[in-house]
Coordinates of C-alpha atoms in Angstrom, one line a residue:
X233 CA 113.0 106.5 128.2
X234 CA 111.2 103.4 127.6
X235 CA 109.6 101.3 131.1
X236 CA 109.9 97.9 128.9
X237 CA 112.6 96.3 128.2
X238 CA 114.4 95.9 125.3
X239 CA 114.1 92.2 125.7
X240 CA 110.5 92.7 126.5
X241 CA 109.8 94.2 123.4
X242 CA 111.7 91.4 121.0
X243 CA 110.2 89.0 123.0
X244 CA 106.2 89.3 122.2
X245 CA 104.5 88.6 119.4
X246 CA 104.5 91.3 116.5
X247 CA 103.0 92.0 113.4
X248 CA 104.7 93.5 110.6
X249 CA 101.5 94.6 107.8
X250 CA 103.7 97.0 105.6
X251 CA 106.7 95.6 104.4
X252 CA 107.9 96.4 101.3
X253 CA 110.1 93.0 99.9
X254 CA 112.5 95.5 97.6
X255 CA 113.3 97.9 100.7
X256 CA 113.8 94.8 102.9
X257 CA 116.9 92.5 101.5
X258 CA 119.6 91.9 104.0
X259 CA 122.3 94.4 102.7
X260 CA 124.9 91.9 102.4
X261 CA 122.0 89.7 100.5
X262 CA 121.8 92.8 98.1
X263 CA 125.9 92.7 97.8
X264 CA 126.0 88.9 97.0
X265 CA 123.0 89.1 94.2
X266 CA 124.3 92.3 92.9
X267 CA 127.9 90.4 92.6
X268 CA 126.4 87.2 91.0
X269 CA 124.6 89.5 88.3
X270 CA 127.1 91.7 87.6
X271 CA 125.1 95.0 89.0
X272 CA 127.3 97.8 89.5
X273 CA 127.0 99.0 93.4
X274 CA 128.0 102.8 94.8
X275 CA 130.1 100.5 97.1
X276 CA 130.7 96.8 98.0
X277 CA 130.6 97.0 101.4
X278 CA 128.3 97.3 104.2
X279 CA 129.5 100.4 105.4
X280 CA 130.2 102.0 102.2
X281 CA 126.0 101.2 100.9
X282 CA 125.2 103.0 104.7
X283 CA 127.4 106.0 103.9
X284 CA 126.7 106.3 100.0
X285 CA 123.0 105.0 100.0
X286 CA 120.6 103.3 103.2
X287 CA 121.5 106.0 105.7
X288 CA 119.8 106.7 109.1
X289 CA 118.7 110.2 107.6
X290 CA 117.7 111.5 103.5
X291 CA 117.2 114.9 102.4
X292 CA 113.8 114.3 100.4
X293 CA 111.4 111.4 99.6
X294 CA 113.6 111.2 95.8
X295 CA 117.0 110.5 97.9
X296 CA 115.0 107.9 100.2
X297 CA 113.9 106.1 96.7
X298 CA 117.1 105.8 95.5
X299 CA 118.0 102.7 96.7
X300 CA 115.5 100.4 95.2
X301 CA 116.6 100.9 91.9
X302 CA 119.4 98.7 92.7
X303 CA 117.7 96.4 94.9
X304 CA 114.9 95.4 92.2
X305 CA 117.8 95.3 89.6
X306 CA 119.0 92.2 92.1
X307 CA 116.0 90.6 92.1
X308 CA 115.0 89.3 88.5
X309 CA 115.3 85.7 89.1
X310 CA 113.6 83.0 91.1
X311 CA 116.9 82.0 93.2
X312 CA 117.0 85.8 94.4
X313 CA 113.7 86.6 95.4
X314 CA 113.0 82.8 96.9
X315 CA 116.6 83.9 99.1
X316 CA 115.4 87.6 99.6
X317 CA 111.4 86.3 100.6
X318 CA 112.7 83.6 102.6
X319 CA 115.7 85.4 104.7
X320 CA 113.0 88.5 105.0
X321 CA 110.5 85.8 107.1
X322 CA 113.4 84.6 109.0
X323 CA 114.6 87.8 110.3
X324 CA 111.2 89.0 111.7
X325 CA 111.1 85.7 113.4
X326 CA 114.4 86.7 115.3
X327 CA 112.7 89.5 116.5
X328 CA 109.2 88.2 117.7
X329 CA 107.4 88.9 114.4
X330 CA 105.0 86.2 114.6
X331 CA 103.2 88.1 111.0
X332 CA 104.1 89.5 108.3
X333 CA 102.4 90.9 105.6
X334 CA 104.6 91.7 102.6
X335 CA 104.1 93.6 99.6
X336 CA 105.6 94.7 96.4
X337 CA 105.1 95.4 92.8
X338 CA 105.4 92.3 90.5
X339 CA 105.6 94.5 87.5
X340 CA 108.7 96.1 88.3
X341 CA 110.3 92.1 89.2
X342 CA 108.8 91.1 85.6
X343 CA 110.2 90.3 82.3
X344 CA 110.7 87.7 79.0
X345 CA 112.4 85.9 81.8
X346 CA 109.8 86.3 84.5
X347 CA 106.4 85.9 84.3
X348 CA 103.5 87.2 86.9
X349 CA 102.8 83.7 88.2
X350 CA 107.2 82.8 88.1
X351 CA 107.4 86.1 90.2
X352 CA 104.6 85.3 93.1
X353 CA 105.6 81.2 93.1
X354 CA 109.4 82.0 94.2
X355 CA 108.4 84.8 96.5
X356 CA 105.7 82.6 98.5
X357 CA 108.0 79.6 97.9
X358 CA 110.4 81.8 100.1
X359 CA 108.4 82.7 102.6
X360 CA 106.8 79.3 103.2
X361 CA 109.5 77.6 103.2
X362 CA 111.1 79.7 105.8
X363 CA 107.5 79.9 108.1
X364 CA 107.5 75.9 108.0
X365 CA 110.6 75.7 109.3
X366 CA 110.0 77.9 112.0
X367 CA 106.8 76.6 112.7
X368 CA 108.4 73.0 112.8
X369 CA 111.0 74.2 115.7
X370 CA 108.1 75.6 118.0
X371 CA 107.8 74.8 121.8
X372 CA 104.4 73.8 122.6
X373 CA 102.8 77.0 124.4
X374 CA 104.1 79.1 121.4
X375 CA 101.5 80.7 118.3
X376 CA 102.7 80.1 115.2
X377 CA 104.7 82.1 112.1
X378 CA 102.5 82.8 109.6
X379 CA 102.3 85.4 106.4
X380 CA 100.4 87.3 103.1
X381 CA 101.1 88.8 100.0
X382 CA 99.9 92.1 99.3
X383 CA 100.0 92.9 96.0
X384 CA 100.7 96.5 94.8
X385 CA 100.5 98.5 91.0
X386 CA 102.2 101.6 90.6
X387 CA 100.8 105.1 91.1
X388 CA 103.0 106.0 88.5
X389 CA 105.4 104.7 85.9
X390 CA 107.6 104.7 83.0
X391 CA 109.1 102.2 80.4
X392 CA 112.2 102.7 82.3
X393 CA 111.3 100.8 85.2
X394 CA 111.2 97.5 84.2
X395 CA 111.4 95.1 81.0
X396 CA 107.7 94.6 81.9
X397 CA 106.8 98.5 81.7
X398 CA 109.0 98.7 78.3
X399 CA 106.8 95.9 76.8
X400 CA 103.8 97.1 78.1
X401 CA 104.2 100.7 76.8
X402 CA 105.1 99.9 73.2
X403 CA 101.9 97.7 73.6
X404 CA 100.1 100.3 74.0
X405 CA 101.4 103.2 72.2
X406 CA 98.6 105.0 71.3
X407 CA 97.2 105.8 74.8
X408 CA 98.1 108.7 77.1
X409 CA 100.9 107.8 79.5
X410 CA 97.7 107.9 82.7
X411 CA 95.8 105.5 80.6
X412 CA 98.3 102.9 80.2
X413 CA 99.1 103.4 83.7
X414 CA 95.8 102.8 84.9
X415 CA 96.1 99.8 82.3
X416 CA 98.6 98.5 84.0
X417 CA 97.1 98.7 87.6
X418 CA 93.9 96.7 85.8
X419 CA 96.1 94.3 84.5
X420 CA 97.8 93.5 87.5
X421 CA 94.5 93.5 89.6
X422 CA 93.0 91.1 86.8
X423 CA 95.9 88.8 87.5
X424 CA 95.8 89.0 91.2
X425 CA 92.1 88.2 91.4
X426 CA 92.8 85.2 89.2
X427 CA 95.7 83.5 91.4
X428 CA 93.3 84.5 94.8
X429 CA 90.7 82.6 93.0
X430 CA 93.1 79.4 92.2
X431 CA 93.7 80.0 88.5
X432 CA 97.9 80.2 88.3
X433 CA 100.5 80.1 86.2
X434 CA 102.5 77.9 88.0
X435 CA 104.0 76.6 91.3
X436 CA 106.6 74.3 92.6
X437 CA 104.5 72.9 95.8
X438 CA 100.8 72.9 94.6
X439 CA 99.8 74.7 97.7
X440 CA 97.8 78.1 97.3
X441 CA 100.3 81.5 96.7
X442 CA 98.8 83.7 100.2
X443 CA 98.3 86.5 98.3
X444 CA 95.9 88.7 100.5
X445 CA 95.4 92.2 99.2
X446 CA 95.8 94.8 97.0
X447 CA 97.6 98.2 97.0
X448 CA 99.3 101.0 95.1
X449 CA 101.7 102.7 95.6
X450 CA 104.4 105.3 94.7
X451 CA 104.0 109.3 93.8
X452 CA 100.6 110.4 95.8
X453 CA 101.0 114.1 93.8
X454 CA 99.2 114.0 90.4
X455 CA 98.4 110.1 90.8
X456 CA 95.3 110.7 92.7
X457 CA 93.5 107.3 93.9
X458 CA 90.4 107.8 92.3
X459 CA 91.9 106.7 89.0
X460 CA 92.5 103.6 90.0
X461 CA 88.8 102.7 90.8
X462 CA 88.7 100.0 88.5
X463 CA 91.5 98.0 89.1
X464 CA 90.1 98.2 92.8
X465 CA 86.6 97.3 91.8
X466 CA 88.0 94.1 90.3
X467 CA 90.5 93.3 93.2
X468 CA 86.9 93.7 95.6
X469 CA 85.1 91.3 93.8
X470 CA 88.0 88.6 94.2
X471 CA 87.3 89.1 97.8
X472 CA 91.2 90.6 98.1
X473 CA 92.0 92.9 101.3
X474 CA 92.3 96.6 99.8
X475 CA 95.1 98.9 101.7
X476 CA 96.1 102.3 100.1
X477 CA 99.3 104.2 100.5
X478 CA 97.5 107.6 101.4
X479 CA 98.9 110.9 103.4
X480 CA 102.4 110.0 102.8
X481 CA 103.2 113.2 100.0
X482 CA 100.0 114.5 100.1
X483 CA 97.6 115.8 101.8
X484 CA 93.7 114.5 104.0
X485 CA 92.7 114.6 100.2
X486 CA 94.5 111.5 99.1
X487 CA 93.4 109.7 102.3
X488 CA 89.6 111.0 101.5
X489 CA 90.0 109.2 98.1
X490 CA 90.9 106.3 99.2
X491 CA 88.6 105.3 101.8
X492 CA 85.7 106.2 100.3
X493 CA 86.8 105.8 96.0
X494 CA 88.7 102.6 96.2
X495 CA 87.4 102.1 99.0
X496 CA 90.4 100.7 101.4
X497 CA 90.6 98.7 104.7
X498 CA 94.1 100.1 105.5
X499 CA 96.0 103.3 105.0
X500 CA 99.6 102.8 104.3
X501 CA 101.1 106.0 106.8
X502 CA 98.5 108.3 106.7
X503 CA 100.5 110.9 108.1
X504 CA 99.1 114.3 107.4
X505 CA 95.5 113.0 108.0
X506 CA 95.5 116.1 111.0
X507 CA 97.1 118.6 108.7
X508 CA 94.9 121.2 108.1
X509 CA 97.8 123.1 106.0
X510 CA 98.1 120.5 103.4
X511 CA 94.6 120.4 101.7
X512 CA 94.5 121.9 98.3
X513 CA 90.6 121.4 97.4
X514 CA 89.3 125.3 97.4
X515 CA 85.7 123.9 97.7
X516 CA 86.2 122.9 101.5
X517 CA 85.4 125.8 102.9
X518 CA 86.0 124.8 106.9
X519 CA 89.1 122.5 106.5
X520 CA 89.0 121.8 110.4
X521 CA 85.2 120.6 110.1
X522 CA 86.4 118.6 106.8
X523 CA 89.2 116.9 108.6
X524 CA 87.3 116.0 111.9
X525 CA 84.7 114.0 109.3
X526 CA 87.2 112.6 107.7
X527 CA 88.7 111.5 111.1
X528 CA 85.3 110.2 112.4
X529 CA 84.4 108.0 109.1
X530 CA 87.9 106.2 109.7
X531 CA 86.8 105.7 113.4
X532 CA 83.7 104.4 113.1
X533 CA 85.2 102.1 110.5
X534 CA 87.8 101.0 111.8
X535 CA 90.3 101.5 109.0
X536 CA 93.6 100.9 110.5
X537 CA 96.2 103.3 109.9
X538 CA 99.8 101.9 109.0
X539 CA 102.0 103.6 110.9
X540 CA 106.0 103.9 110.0
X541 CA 107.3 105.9 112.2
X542 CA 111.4 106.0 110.9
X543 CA 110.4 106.1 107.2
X544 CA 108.3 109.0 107.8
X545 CA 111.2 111.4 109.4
X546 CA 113.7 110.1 107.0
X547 CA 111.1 111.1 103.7
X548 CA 109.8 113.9 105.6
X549 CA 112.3 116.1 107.1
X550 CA 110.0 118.9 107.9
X551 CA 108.7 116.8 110.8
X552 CA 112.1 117.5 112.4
X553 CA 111.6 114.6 115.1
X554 CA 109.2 112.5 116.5
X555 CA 106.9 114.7 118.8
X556 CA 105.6 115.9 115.7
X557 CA 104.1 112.8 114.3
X558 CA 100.5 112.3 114.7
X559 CA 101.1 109.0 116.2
X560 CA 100.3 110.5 119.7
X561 CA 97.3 111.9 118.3
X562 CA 95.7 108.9 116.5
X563 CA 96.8 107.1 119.8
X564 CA 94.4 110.0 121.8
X565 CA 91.6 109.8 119.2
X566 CA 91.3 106.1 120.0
X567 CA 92.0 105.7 116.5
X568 CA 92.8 101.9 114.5
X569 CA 97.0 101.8 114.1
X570 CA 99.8 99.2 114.2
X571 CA 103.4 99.8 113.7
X572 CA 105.5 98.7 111.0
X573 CA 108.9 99.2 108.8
X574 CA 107.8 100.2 105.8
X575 CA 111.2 99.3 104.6
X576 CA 113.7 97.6 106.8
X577 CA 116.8 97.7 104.7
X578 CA 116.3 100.9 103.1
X579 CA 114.6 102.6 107.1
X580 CA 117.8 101.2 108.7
X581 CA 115.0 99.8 111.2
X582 CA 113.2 96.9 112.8
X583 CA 109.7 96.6 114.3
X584 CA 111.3 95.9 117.7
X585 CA 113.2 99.7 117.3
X586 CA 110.0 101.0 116.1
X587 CA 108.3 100.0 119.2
X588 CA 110.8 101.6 121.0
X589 CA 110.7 104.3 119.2
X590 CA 107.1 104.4 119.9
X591 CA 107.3 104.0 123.6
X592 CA 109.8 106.2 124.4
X593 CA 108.5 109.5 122.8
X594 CA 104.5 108.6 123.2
X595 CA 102.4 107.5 126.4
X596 CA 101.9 103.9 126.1
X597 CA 100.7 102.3 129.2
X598 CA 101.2 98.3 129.4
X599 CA 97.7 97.5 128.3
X600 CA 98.0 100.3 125.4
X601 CA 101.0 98.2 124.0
X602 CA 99.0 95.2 124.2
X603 CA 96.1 97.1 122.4
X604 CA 98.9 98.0 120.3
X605 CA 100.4 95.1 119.2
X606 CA 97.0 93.0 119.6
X607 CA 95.9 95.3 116.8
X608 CA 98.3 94.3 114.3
X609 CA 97.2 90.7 114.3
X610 CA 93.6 91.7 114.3
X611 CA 93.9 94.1 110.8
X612 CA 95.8 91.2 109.5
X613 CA 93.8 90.9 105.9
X614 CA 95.2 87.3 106.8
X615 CA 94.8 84.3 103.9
X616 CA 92.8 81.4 106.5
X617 CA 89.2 81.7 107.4
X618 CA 87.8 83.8 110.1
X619 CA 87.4 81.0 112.4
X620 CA 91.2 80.0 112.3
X621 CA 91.8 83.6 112.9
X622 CA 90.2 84.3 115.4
X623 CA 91.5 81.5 117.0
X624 CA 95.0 82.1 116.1
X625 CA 94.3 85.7 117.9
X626 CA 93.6 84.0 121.0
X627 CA 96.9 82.1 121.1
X628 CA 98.7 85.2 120.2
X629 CA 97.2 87.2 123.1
X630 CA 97.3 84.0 125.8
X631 CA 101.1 83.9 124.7
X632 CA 101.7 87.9 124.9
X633 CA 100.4 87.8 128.8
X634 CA 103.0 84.8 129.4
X635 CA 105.8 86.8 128.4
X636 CA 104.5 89.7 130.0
X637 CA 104.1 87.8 133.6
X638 CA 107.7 86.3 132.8
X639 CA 109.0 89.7 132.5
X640 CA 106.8 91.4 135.6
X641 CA 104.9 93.6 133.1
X642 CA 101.4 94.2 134.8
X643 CA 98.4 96.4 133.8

């Protein structure tokens, strides 16, 4: 059991850097949308969507994914993903999230009716809109709600995914399916670096879209990052954040890839970065020796690791419960991590239960959880300058050791 609070742990200042927006709606958000467009739900209720679909626990990753198919089929216009971007800020807020960094795929959102730059205005529209009026209702002592964009292309696709994809493959007929992916990925990169450099589409306020990085994401097996060294190459010279989703489905390998290939800041999970078992490459010949390298380059580098702790049992079930995760271990090797959701809709979770989670199966000392959650706000790719950061991380950590002395949390 947990020696902080419940209340404790909603009350300090959080970060949330991987949240995906189409495994995030509020589930009676997705019932509402899904009513007003006519999608056809496994059940129109709360409880039925927990029993048929978002469940505590999933077989396999494929059962885990089955739920965004309907939540991306919600969001195809600019009222639904200004509501589901702007409810998303406001419910971290409720929960001490002080930061969120959200990501998702704009090419699966995408379509004759919705362009890149309609897509990214109503999502930022949503979340700004939401953060000023939070920001507007703060007592004086208190930092402020803030948020980015992350960006992210698919490992993999099909025409099926999206009007987008359909288009975009008839386009491009004549190339293997893992060229126009990686066409896709460049595409997407191309248009990101443009709207971080100022050149959009359009928007509704005239103030800058906070995009802040670039990912990818989906099927790790057969997807390997190194094809995507291009699209990151670009996304690098717009001066956008790079985080990978590496070690999820695959092995050291895939996380190998990605910090040195693409090469990224952040690992999205990470998971089997200590797993031996699980590399494939017959030319390492000492896999221990090959992993403790690998270990030591994301060290020395600081490359923070994204940890997730519910998503990971529920699309893992070989783990079998927490005291397997290698949380406690990149804890012990001193290593760069900060919690997160992953998915809050689709995880049945929060980052306040995540923390719990955390503290009650791994040994977390107060000023470890401060390290903890300082560390979220300091791998922030964050959208202002360095100077504003920094001094936004000072009122962050001034206000964490006022609610710790209000609660009698000492070192």
């Amino acid at each position: 059991m947990s020696r902080f609070s419940e209340e404790f742990i909603r009350a300090i200042p959080k970060t949330d850097l991987h949240l995906h927006l189409d495994g995030s709606l509020r589930i009676e958000t997705l019932i509402d949308l899904a009513r007003d467009a006519g999608v056809a739900l496994p059940a129109d209720s709360v409880q039925g969507l927990r029993d048929t679909v978002f469940k505590d626990q999933y077989a396999s990753l494929e059962e885990y994914l089955r739920g965004f198919a309907l939540t991306t089929s919600v969001m195809q216009t600019d009222a639904a993903l200004f509501r589901i971007a702007y409810e998303l800020m406001q419910d971290n807020a409720a929960e001490g999230v002080r930061y969120i960094e959200v990501r998702f795929a704009p090419q699966l959102l995408m379509s004759e009716q919705m362009s890149y730059g309609q897509v990214m205005d109503a999502v930022d529209r949503g979340l700004r809109t939401a953060r000023d009026e939070l920001n507007a209702q703060l007592a004086e002592d208190e930092p402020e709600y803030d948020y980015g964009i992350i960006v992210c292309a698919m490992r993999f696709c099909l025409p099926v995914f999206s009007p987008y994809y359909a288009q975009f493959w008839k386009d491009n007929a004549d190339l293997p399916d893992t060229q126009i992916i990686q066409k896709a990925s460049l595409e997407l990169a191309r248009a990101t670096a443009e709207l971080r450099a100022g050149r959009r589409e359009d928007s509704r306020t005239g103030a800058a879209i906070q995009v802040v990085a670039f990912d990818i994401a989906g099927a790790e097996n057969g997807f390997p990052a190194s094809q995507f060294t291009e699209a990151y190459a670009l996304a690098g010279r717009a001066f956008l954040g790079k985080t990978v989703h590496a070690g999820e489905a695959y092995g050291a390998e895939s996380i190998y890839q990605a910090v040195t290939r693409l090469p990224a800041e952040r690992i999205g999970h990470g998971l089997f970065l200590f797993d031996a078992t699980r590399l494939q490459d017959e030319r390492i010949d000492d896999r221990e020796a090959y992993l403790e390298r690998l270990i030591d380059f994301i060290a020395k580098r600081r490359i923070t690791l994204e940890v997730c702790l519910s998503s990971n049992l529920q699309t893992t079930p070989s783990l079998g419960d927490l005291s397997s995760h290698p949380f406690g271990t990149m804890l012990a090797r001193e290593l760069s991590v900060t919690l997160c959701t992953d998915n809050r809709l689709v995880s049945n979770t929060t980052v306040s239960k995540e923390y719990q989670l955390a503290l009650t199966h791994f040994p977390l000392s107060a000023d470890g959880l401060k390290a903890l959650t300082m560390n979220g706000f300091e791998s922030a790719f964050h959208f202002r300058p360095y100077a504003e950061k920094m001094a936004y991380l000072n009122r962050v950590s001034a206000y964490y050791d006022a609610i710790a002395r209000r609660f009698g949390v000492h070192s």
